[in-house]
Structure formats: C-alpha cells, structure tokens
Tab-separated table of C-alpha atoms in Angstrom:
chain	number	residue	atom	x	y	z
A	288	MET	CA	38.319	-92.920	-120.774
A	289	SER	CA	36.155	-96.010	-120.176
A	290	GLU	CA	35.728	-98.600	-122.900
A	291	VAL	CA	32.413	-98.927	-124.685
A	292	GLN	CA	30.622	-101.989	-123.352
A	293	LYS	CA	30.610	-104.832	-125.876
A	294	LEU	CA	27.195	-105.899	-127.117
A	295	ILE	CA	26.577	-109.501	-126.127
A	296	THR	CA	25.250	-111.569	-129.004
A	297	ALA	CA	23.568	-114.955	-129.346
A	298	MET	CA	26.894	-116.294	-130.680
A	299	ASP	CA	28.625	-115.247	-127.439
A	300	VAL	CA	25.977	-117.077	-125.418
A	301	ALA	CA	26.303	-120.158	-127.619
A	302	LYS	CA	30.094	-120.293	-127.150
A	303	HIS	CA	29.817	-119.767	-123.398
A	304	ALA	CA	27.148	-122.458	-123.035
A	305	GLY	CA	28.861	-124.879	-125.402
A	306	VAL	CA	25.883	-125.154	-127.732
A	307	SER	CA	25.047	-124.082	-131.266
A	308	GLN	CA	23.713	-120.617	-132.069
A	309	SER	CA	20.526	-122.231	-133.361
A	310	SER	CA	20.006	-123.770	-129.912
A	311	VAL	CA	20.146	-120.294	-128.372
A	312	SER	CA	17.613	-119.063	-130.922
A	313	ARG	CA	15.253	-121.942	-130.144
A	314	VAL	CA	15.354	-121.139	-126.419
A	315	TYR	CA	14.083	-117.634	-127.131
A	316	PHE	CA	11.738	-118.571	-129.957
A	317	GLU	CA	8.210	-119.130	-128.695
A	318	GLY	CA	6.959	-122.642	-129.493
A	319	ALA	CA	10.352	-124.025	-130.607
A	320	THR	CA	11.459	-127.439	-129.329
A	321	VAL	CA	14.537	-127.535	-127.087
A	322	SER	CA	15.643	-129.930	-124.362
A	323	ALA	CA	15.420	-128.906	-120.712
A	324	LYS	CA	19.184	-129.388	-120.292
A	325	THR	CA	20.014	-127.129	-123.246
A	326	ARG	CA	17.507	-124.513	-122.107
A	327	GLU	CA	19.057	-124.455	-118.629
A	328	LYS	CA	22.608	-124.081	-120.023
A	329	VAL	CA	21.582	-121.267	-122.387
A	330	LEU	CA	19.646	-119.294	-119.771
A	331	ALA	CA	22.505	-119.635	-117.266
A	332	ALA	CA	25.049	-118.406	-119.840
A	333	ALA	CA	22.746	-115.547	-120.893
A	334	LYS	CA	22.350	-114.449	-117.272
A	335	GLU	CA	26.074	-114.578	-116.628
A	336	LEU	CA	26.931	-112.586	-119.762
A	337	GLY	CA	24.038	-110.158	-119.459
A	338	TYR	CA	22.512	-111.174	-122.791
A	339	ARG	CA	19.101	-109.896	-123.827
A	340	PRO	CA	17.434	-111.048	-127.075
A	341	ASN	CA	16.768	-108.315	-129.637
A	342	GLU	CA	12.997	-108.377	-130.122
A	343	LEU	CA	12.993	-106.207	-133.244
A	344	ALA	CA	15.800	-108.170	-134.878
A	345	ARG	CA	13.964	-111.401	-134.166
A	346	SER	CA	10.806	-109.976	-135.740
A	347	LEU	CA	12.636	-109.633	-139.050
A	348	ILE	CA	13.033	-113.415	-139.059
A	349	THR	CA	9.656	-114.434	-137.647
A	350	ASN	CA	7.708	-111.563	-139.269
A	351	ARG	CA	6.049	-111.044	-135.868
A	352	THR	CA	6.721	-108.901	-132.821
A	353	LYS	CA	5.306	-108.965	-129.323
A	354	ILE	CA	4.061	-105.393	-129.723
A	355	ILE	CA	0.448	-104.192	-129.685
A	356	GLY	CA	-0.202	-100.757	-131.172
A	357	ILE	CA	-2.776	-98.531	-129.484
A	358	VAL	CA	-3.947	-95.431	-131.358
A	359	MET	CA	-5.590	-92.791	-129.197
A	360	LYS	CA	-6.718	-89.215	-129.677
A	361	GLY	CA	-8.690	-88.239	-126.577
A	362	ILE	CA	-5.944	-88.277	-123.969
A	363	GLN	CA	-7.556	-85.236	-122.300
A	364	ASN	CA	-10.523	-87.469	-121.457
A	365	PRO	CA	-9.598	-89.510	-118.330
A	366	PHE	CA	-11.612	-92.461	-119.650
A	367	TYR	CA	-8.953	-93.270	-122.248
A	368	PRO	CA	-5.874	-93.140	-119.978
A	369	GLN	CA	-7.793	-95.563	-117.702
A	370	VAL	CA	-8.313	-97.821	-120.707
A	371	LEU	CA	-4.646	-97.521	-121.748
A	372	LYS	CA	-3.504	-98.463	-118.234
A	373	GLN	CA	-5.669	-101.577	-118.241
A	374	PHE	CA	-4.554	-102.671	-121.699
A	375	THR	CA	-0.904	-102.158	-120.750
A	376	THR	CA	-1.260	-104.247	-117.587
A	377	THR	CA	-3.156	-107.038	-119.346
A	378	PHE	CA	-0.847	-107.319	-122.353
A	379	LYS	CA	2.238	-107.146	-120.130
A	380	SER	CA	0.984	-110.201	-118.256
A	381	LEU	CA	0.819	-111.987	-121.628
A	382	GLY	CA	4.372	-111.015	-122.582
A	383	TYR	CA	3.431	-108.179	-124.947
A	384	SER	CA	4.527	-104.542	-124.999
A	385	ILE	CA	2.438	-101.517	-125.943
A	386	MET	CA	3.304	-99.012	-128.655
A	387	PHE	CA	1.261	-95.877	-128.010
A	388	VAL	CA	0.471	-93.724	-131.050
A	389	TYR	CA	-1.144	-90.359	-130.423
A	390	THR	CA	-3.118	-88.961	-133.324
A	391	ASN	CA	-4.150	-85.338	-133.439
A	392	ASN	CA	-6.903	-85.907	-135.987
A	393	ASP	CA	-10.346	-87.478	-135.994
A	394	GLU	CA	-9.193	-89.766	-138.817
A	395	ILE	CA	-6.039	-91.788	-138.279
A	396	GLN	CA	-3.318	-90.413	-140.560
A	397	LYS	CA	-1.032	-92.262	-142.978
A	398	GLU	CA	2.037	-91.435	-140.891
A	399	ASP	CA	0.369	-92.990	-137.828
A	400	ILE	CA	-0.345	-96.180	-139.758
A	401	ASP	CA	3.203	-96.234	-141.176
A	402	ILE	CA	4.611	-96.233	-137.642
A	403	LEU	CA	2.578	-99.327	-136.782
A	404	PHE	CA	3.505	-101.131	-139.998
A	405	ASN	CA	7.192	-100.193	-139.770
A	406	TYR	CA	7.436	-101.829	-136.336
A	407	ASN	CA	5.547	-104.875	-137.590
A	408	VAL	CA	3.092	-104.798	-134.686
A	409	ALA	CA	1.252	-108.004	-133.853
A	410	GLY	CA	-2.108	-106.267	-133.501
A	411	VAL	CA	-3.714	-102.835	-133.254
A	412	ILE	CA	-6.389	-101.205	-131.097
A	413	ILE	CA	-7.937	-97.912	-132.224
A	414	THR	CA	-9.956	-96.118	-129.576
A	415	ASP	CA	-11.305	-92.772	-130.720
A	416	ALA	CA	-10.234	-92.179	-134.301
A	417	SER	CA	-11.825	-93.215	-137.585
A	418	LEU	CA	-10.270	-95.122	-140.485
A	419	SER	CA	-9.986	-94.069	-144.124
A	420	LEU	CA	-10.781	-96.529	-146.901
A	421	ASN	CA	-7.073	-96.806	-147.717
A	422	ALA	CA	-6.259	-97.649	-144.096
A	423	ILE	CA	-8.918	-100.363	-144.063
A	424	GLU	CA	-7.391	-101.920	-147.186
A	425	ASP	CA	-3.848	-101.738	-145.741
A	426	PHE	CA	-4.738	-103.538	-142.515
A	427	LYS	CA	-6.467	-106.289	-144.465
A	428	ARG	CA	-3.645	-106.598	-147.018
A	429	TYR	CA	-0.999	-107.044	-144.317
A	430	LYS	CA	-3.302	-109.265	-142.219
A	431	ILE	CA	-2.823	-107.227	-139.063
A	432	PRO	CA	-5.644	-107.901	-136.586
A	433	LEU	CA	-7.435	-104.719	-135.577
A	434	VAL	CA	-10.028	-103.896	-132.926
A	435	LEU	CA	-12.041	-100.697	-132.738
A	436	PHE	CA	-12.479	-100.030	-129.026
A	437	ASN	CA	-15.443	-97.913	-127.884
A	438	ARG	CA	-16.093	-97.321	-131.588
A	439	LYS	CA	-17.630	-99.122	-134.531
A	440	ILE	CA	-17.944	-98.461	-138.250
A	441	ALA	CA	-20.938	-99.089	-140.458
A	442	SER	CA	-19.020	-101.238	-142.938
A	443	ASN	CA	-18.370	-104.037	-140.407
A	444	ASP	CA	-14.863	-104.503	-141.813
A	445	PHE	CA	-13.307	-104.965	-138.386
A	446	TYR	CA	-14.000	-106.361	-134.958
A	447	SER	CA	-15.332	-103.731	-132.552
A	448	VAL	CA	-15.977	-103.743	-128.816
A	449	CYS	CA	-18.101	-101.089	-127.153
A	450	CYS	CA	-20.690	-100.428	-124.503
A	451	ASN	CA	-24.335	-100.864	-125.481
A	452	ASN	CA	-24.745	-97.097	-125.849
A	453	LEU	CA	-28.238	-97.247	-127.317
A	454	GLU	CA	-29.822	-99.180	-124.452
A	455	ALA	CA	-27.756	-97.322	-121.844
A	456	SER	CA	-29.038	-93.921	-122.953
A	457	LYS	CA	-32.615	-95.238	-123.017
A	458	GLU	CA	-32.255	-96.349	-119.402
A	459	ILE	CA	-30.777	-92.991	-118.432
A	460	ALA	CA	-33.698	-91.139	-120.006
A	461	GLN	CA	-36.237	-93.346	-118.246
A	462	PHE	CA	-34.381	-92.915	-114.957
A	463	LEU	CA	-34.696	-89.114	-115.241
A	464	VAL	CA	-38.360	-89.327	-116.229
A	465	ASP	CA	-39.037	-91.582	-113.241
A	466	LYS	CA	-37.348	-88.938	-111.072
A	467	GLY	CA	-39.948	-86.445	-112.288
A	468	SER	CA	-37.879	-84.689	-114.956
A	469	SER	CA	-39.642	-83.287	-118.002
A	470	ASP	CA	-37.358	-80.382	-118.952
A	471	ILE	CA	-34.093	-82.098	-119.915
A	472	ILE	CA	-31.046	-80.844	-121.814
A	473	TYR	CA	-28.796	-83.334	-123.569
A	474	ILE	CA	-25.196	-82.160	-124.063
A	475	ALA	CA	-23.828	-84.164	-126.986
A	476	GLY	CA	-20.240	-85.005	-127.893
A	477	ASN	CA	-18.542	-85.078	-131.283
A	478	GLN	CA	-21.300	-85.825	-133.769
A	479	ASN	CA	-19.135	-87.909	-136.109
A	480	THR	CA	-18.580	-90.755	-133.602
A	481	SER	CA	-20.704	-93.872	-133.277
A	482	THR	CA	-20.808	-93.519	-129.491
A	483	SER	CA	-22.240	-90.002	-129.635
A	484	LYS	CA	-24.783	-90.909	-132.313
A	485	GLU	CA	-26.066	-93.946	-130.426
A	486	ARG	CA	-26.275	-92.173	-127.069
A	487	GLU	CA	-28.311	-89.404	-128.654
A	488	GLN	CA	-30.513	-91.839	-130.560
A	489	GLY	CA	-31.369	-93.932	-127.516
A	490	PHE	CA	-31.998	-90.885	-125.335
A	491	THR	CA	-34.214	-89.291	-127.989
A	492	GLU	CA	-36.269	-92.463	-128.493
A	493	ALA	CA	-36.921	-92.828	-124.768
A	494	LEU	CA	-37.936	-89.178	-124.355
A	495	THR	CA	-40.260	-89.396	-127.375
A	496	LYS	CA	-41.897	-92.444	-125.830
A	497	ASN	CA	-42.610	-90.263	-122.777
A	498	ASN	CA	-43.839	-87.322	-124.903
A	499	ILE	CA	-40.845	-85.173	-123.982
A	500	ALA	CA	-39.060	-83.112	-126.646
A	501	LEU	CA	-35.279	-83.368	-126.884
A	502	LYS	CA	-33.310	-80.206	-126.107
A	503	ARG	CA	-29.859	-80.828	-127.556
A	504	ILE	CA	-26.677	-78.746	-127.356
A	505	GLY	CA	-23.520	-79.919	-129.115
A	506	SER	CA	-20.085	-79.855	-127.478
A	507	ASP	CA	-16.705	-81.549	-127.882
A	508	TYR	CA	-16.260	-84.148	-125.114
A	509	THR	CA	-13.984	-81.848	-123.053
A	510	TYR	CA	-14.254	-80.331	-119.566
A	511	GLU	CA	-14.085	-76.842	-121.068
A	512	GLY	CA	-16.871	-77.695	-123.497
A	513	GLY	CA	-19.197	-78.829	-120.702
A	514	TYR	CA	-18.344	-75.813	-118.562
A	515	LYS	CA	-19.045	-73.312	-121.358
A	516	ILE	CA	-22.325	-74.969	-122.335
A	517	ALA	CA	-23.553	-74.857	-118.741
A	518	GLN	CA	-22.607	-71.168	-118.495
A	519	GLN	CA	-24.487	-70.520	-121.717
A	520	VAL	CA	-27.588	-72.292	-120.412
A	521	ILE	CA	-27.437	-70.376	-117.133
A	522	ASN	CA	-27.093	-67.015	-118.908
A	523	GLU	CA	-29.561	-67.517	-121.734
A	524	ASN	CA	-32.077	-70.267	-121.210
A	525	GLY	CA	-32.581	-70.728	-117.523
A	526	ILE	CA	-31.966	-73.998	-115.764
A	527	PRO	CA	-33.664	-77.256	-116.848
A	528	ASP	CA	-34.599	-79.799	-114.219
A	529	SER	CA	-31.997	-82.250	-115.593
A	530	PHE	CA	-28.859	-82.526	-117.715
A	531	PHE	CA	-27.719	-85.686	-119.450
A	532	VAL	CA	-24.114	-85.173	-120.534
A	533	ALA	CA	-22.561	-87.503	-123.125
A	534	ASN	CA	-19.420	-88.153	-121.085
A	535	ASP	CA	-18.169	-87.624	-117.543
A	536	ILE	CA	-15.442	-85.083	-118.194
A	537	MET	CA	-17.985	-82.714	-119.784
A	538	ALA	CA	-20.372	-83.433	-116.903
A	539	LEU	CA	-17.721	-82.339	-114.389
A	540	GLY	CA	-17.438	-79.047	-116.276
A	541	VAL	CA	-21.226	-78.681	-116.082
A	542	LEU	CA	-21.199	-79.334	-112.325
A	543	ASP	CA	-18.487	-76.747	-111.685
A	544	ALA	CA	-20.299	-74.081	-113.722
A	545	LEU	CA	-23.585	-74.756	-111.913
A	546	ARG	CA	-21.979	-74.638	-108.492
A	547	GLU	CA	-20.142	-71.413	-109.289
A	548	SER	CA	-23.588	-69.915	-109.922
A	549	SER	CA	-24.836	-71.327	-106.596
A	550	ILE	CA	-27.323	-73.656	-108.283
A	551	ALA	CA	-28.249	-76.472	-105.933
A	552	ILE	CA	-27.655	-80.021	-107.189
A	553	PRO	CA	-29.784	-82.157	-107.279
A	554	GLU	CA	-32.510	-79.926	-105.817
A	555	ALA	CA	-32.592	-77.326	-108.618
A	556	THR	CA	-31.245	-79.533	-111.390
A	557	LYS	CA	-29.893	-83.051	-111.770
A	558	VAL	CA	-26.779	-84.091	-113.715
A	559	ILE	CA	-25.904	-87.492	-115.200
A	560	GLY	CA	-22.706	-88.337	-117.054
A	561	PHE	CA	-21.410	-91.348	-118.961
A	562	ASP	CA	-18.225	-93.483	-118.487
A	563	ASN	CA	-17.705	-93.612	-114.702
A	564	ILE	CA	-14.180	-92.188	-114.780
A	565	GLU	CA	-12.322	-92.218	-111.458
A	566	MET	CA	-12.994	-88.513	-110.829
A	567	ALA	CA	-16.761	-89.116	-110.990
A	568	SER	CA	-16.632	-90.861	-107.605
A	569	TRP	CA	-14.599	-88.124	-105.913
A	570	PRO	CA	-16.585	-86.570	-103.013
A	571	THR	CA	-16.240	-83.159	-104.687
A	572	TYR	CA	-18.350	-84.383	-107.609
A	573	SER	CA	-20.118	-87.630	-106.592
A	574	LEU	CA	-21.528	-87.761	-110.122
A	575	THR	CA	-24.348	-90.081	-111.112
A	576	THR	CA	-23.157	-91.792	-114.283
A	577	TRP	CA	-23.334	-94.803	-116.535
A	578	ALA	CA	-20.396	-97.131	-115.860
A	579	GLN	CA	-18.855	-98.510	-119.011
A	580	PRO	CA	-17.822	-102.163	-118.380
A	581	ILE	CA	-14.119	-101.534	-119.055
A	582	ASN	CA	-12.940	-104.879	-117.642
A	583	GLU	CA	-15.191	-106.891	-119.919
A	584	MET	CA	-14.521	-104.639	-122.913
A	585	VAL	CA	-10.751	-104.995	-122.459
A	586	ASN	CA	-11.012	-108.762	-121.972
A	587	GLN	CA	-13.111	-109.149	-125.133
A	588	THR	CA	-10.562	-107.105	-127.084
A	589	VAL	CA	-7.528	-108.987	-125.784
A	590	SER	CA	-9.166	-112.387	-126.330
A	591	TYR	CA	-9.921	-111.562	-129.967
A	592	LEU	CA	-6.444	-110.174	-130.678
A	593	MET	CA	-4.665	-113.162	-129.130
A	594	SER	CA	-6.786	-115.504	-131.226
A	595	GLU	CA	-6.121	-113.568	-134.442
A	596	ILE	CA	-2.402	-113.284	-133.718
A	597	GLU	CA	-2.299	-117.064	-133.344
A	598	GLU	CA	-4.168	-117.606	-136.600
A	599	TYR	CA	-5.401	-114.677	-138.671
A	600	THR	CA	-8.959	-115.065	-139.983
A	601	GLY	CA	-10.078	-111.460	-140.454
A	602	PHE	CA	-13.289	-112.296	-138.598
A	603	ALA	CA	-15.334	-109.133	-137.948
A	604	ASP	CA	-18.145	-108.552	-135.478
A	605	ASN	CA	-19.649	-105.775	-133.348
A	606	ILE	CA	-19.555	-106.747	-129.680
A	607	GLU	CA	-21.731	-104.673	-127.336
A	608	VAL	CA	-21.374	-105.037	-123.583
A	609	ASN	CA	-23.940	-103.839	-121.056
A	610	GLY	CA	-22.971	-101.314	-118.409
A	611	ILE	CA	-24.789	-100.154	-115.290
A	612	LEU	CA	-26.186	-96.895	-113.875
A	613	ILE	CA	-24.397	-95.733	-110.743
A	614	GLU	CA	-26.491	-93.303	-108.750
A	615	ARG	CA	-24.641	-90.776	-106.630
A	616	LYS	CA	-25.412	-87.328	-105.219
A	617	THR	CA	-26.071	-85.381	-108.434
A	618	THR	CA	-29.496	-86.988	-108.891
C-alpha cells in the first residue's frame, strides 16, 4: 500500500531554503518587500519540493482572495457563456480565478450570496439577476465591490455596465422604417429586466415618431419562446413585414419557425435580433442584429473592479456603451 503524500508547507520550504518562514510568506504575498536573493532561494526550494501556496488559507490572514464571483442565470442564452469566457480569460491574465455561481431565480438568493461571502471573494459581477434590499446592504456592509453587467437598478447603489439599449432600439426601429416596414412585431423578453424595458421603450418611441403603432408580444428570452411566438403569429395573425426580437436566441427560434412554414426571409418578412451571439453569423441564420460591445463592457467592468479591490470607495455609476447594427441576410 503506497504512503499518503506529505503536504509540503511553508515551513518545509523555509528549512530547505535556509530562510525564515516569514520570508517565504513575503515571497508569496503581493506587494511585500523581499530581496531578489531570498526570492530566488525560496522559489527554487518551492519548485524542488513541489510547494504550492494555499490561497484560501492566505485569505484568512489578508482578508482578501484572488477570486472574482460571477452570478449568472441565463446560461441557456449563448450571450452569457460568451461573456463568462471573456471574463475568465481577462481575470486569469491578471492572476485572478473565477467562482461561477448559477442562480435559478430572477432575484439572487441568500444562499448564493452566502457562497460568495464564505469564500471571501475580492469582487462580484452579477449578470442577469436582481438584488434584494438585504443583499444590497450586505455587499455595502462587507465592502465587496460589485458590478451589475448588462443590468442596472433604479437606486444607483452599484456600478453597472451595459449597452445603450435605448438608443440601440431606436436605431433598429428607424432602420426597419427606412427599409419600408410599417407592420412590425416586437417580441419582448422578461419584462422585469432593465434591458428589456429600455429596448421596448426606445423601439416604441421611434415607431411613434414615425406614426407606427407598436405590436408587442411577450416571451422569455429563450429559443423555444421565440419559436412558439412565431408559430402563434403564423397561425393566428398573419405575417408582419418585420420582426424585432429582443435577443438573438429568440430570433433564431423565430427564423426556424418561419422557414419551417416556407416563409421567405427577407422577402416576405425581415428579422432583427439583439446581442450578436456567435450563432447569429452562422450561414444557416446570417441574422441581422445589434452587436453588444462585449469587449468594451468587459474592460469597463474589470477596470472598475481592480480599482475598487485596490481601494474600496463604493463609487456607483451607470456606464452605457454604444453598440453597432450588423446587417446580414435576414433584412
């Protein structure tokens, strides 16, 4: 029977390198002063012994980890896995790890928050869930920097980064009007989100300006939701000359339902989505859509978090970044 491998500690490294244990700690403590000679001896001994510093144990001393918590609900929407991938890559390059917390509710739950607090995360990003009043108070009490990504709340308690949804939807409406559309159906997402409300508001304002009445149908930001709505429209209402769909994954469902009924796109009806997920550019779909500026949104988020981790201020602001319309074959 093989022996259990001994856990190598900082004391073992210190003895092997001929230095104090505090010297080993300073080598692995960001910002601590240590001579080049001591650093070289410690790192050589650590490599030889196979020593790895315990990040969680160190956090008990420093009261900080190198972990960023990301809370996400809409994993069925390809936009958010794209966002998660980019955050993971960016934070990794800065020496941080990601703790992914999936929430099954529109409002982030106490148990989700407890996970983040228990691991003493350095910062938190919440993508598509709302915060209760108690959660807001907890984040402020513990001085944990928080960013709402692709979301914002009316209270302005936290920093938020999102696309300029209001102006984007106005431009989309005007684009369709300029294409000759006057019978347009808007397929909305979850009504309790700031993104959905602003996209509908901007689209409505632009149509009103052009003396066109809004025809709105609510859905749930899923492929199945878009598909079923399109089937319903085909069976009951006839086909409008255009659809504006509040996100791409619903728009793909709309496209598939229309094509199954042999409805020509864009000749019989046009379809525009929102997000510019990777699938939107696939030749099968070639969806006209509004590209959210993910790179800039991620960079704004990371920049704020790094600043607040360095020195917490609790500064709050709503940052809106402009996207761009990408015209493909569905218009």
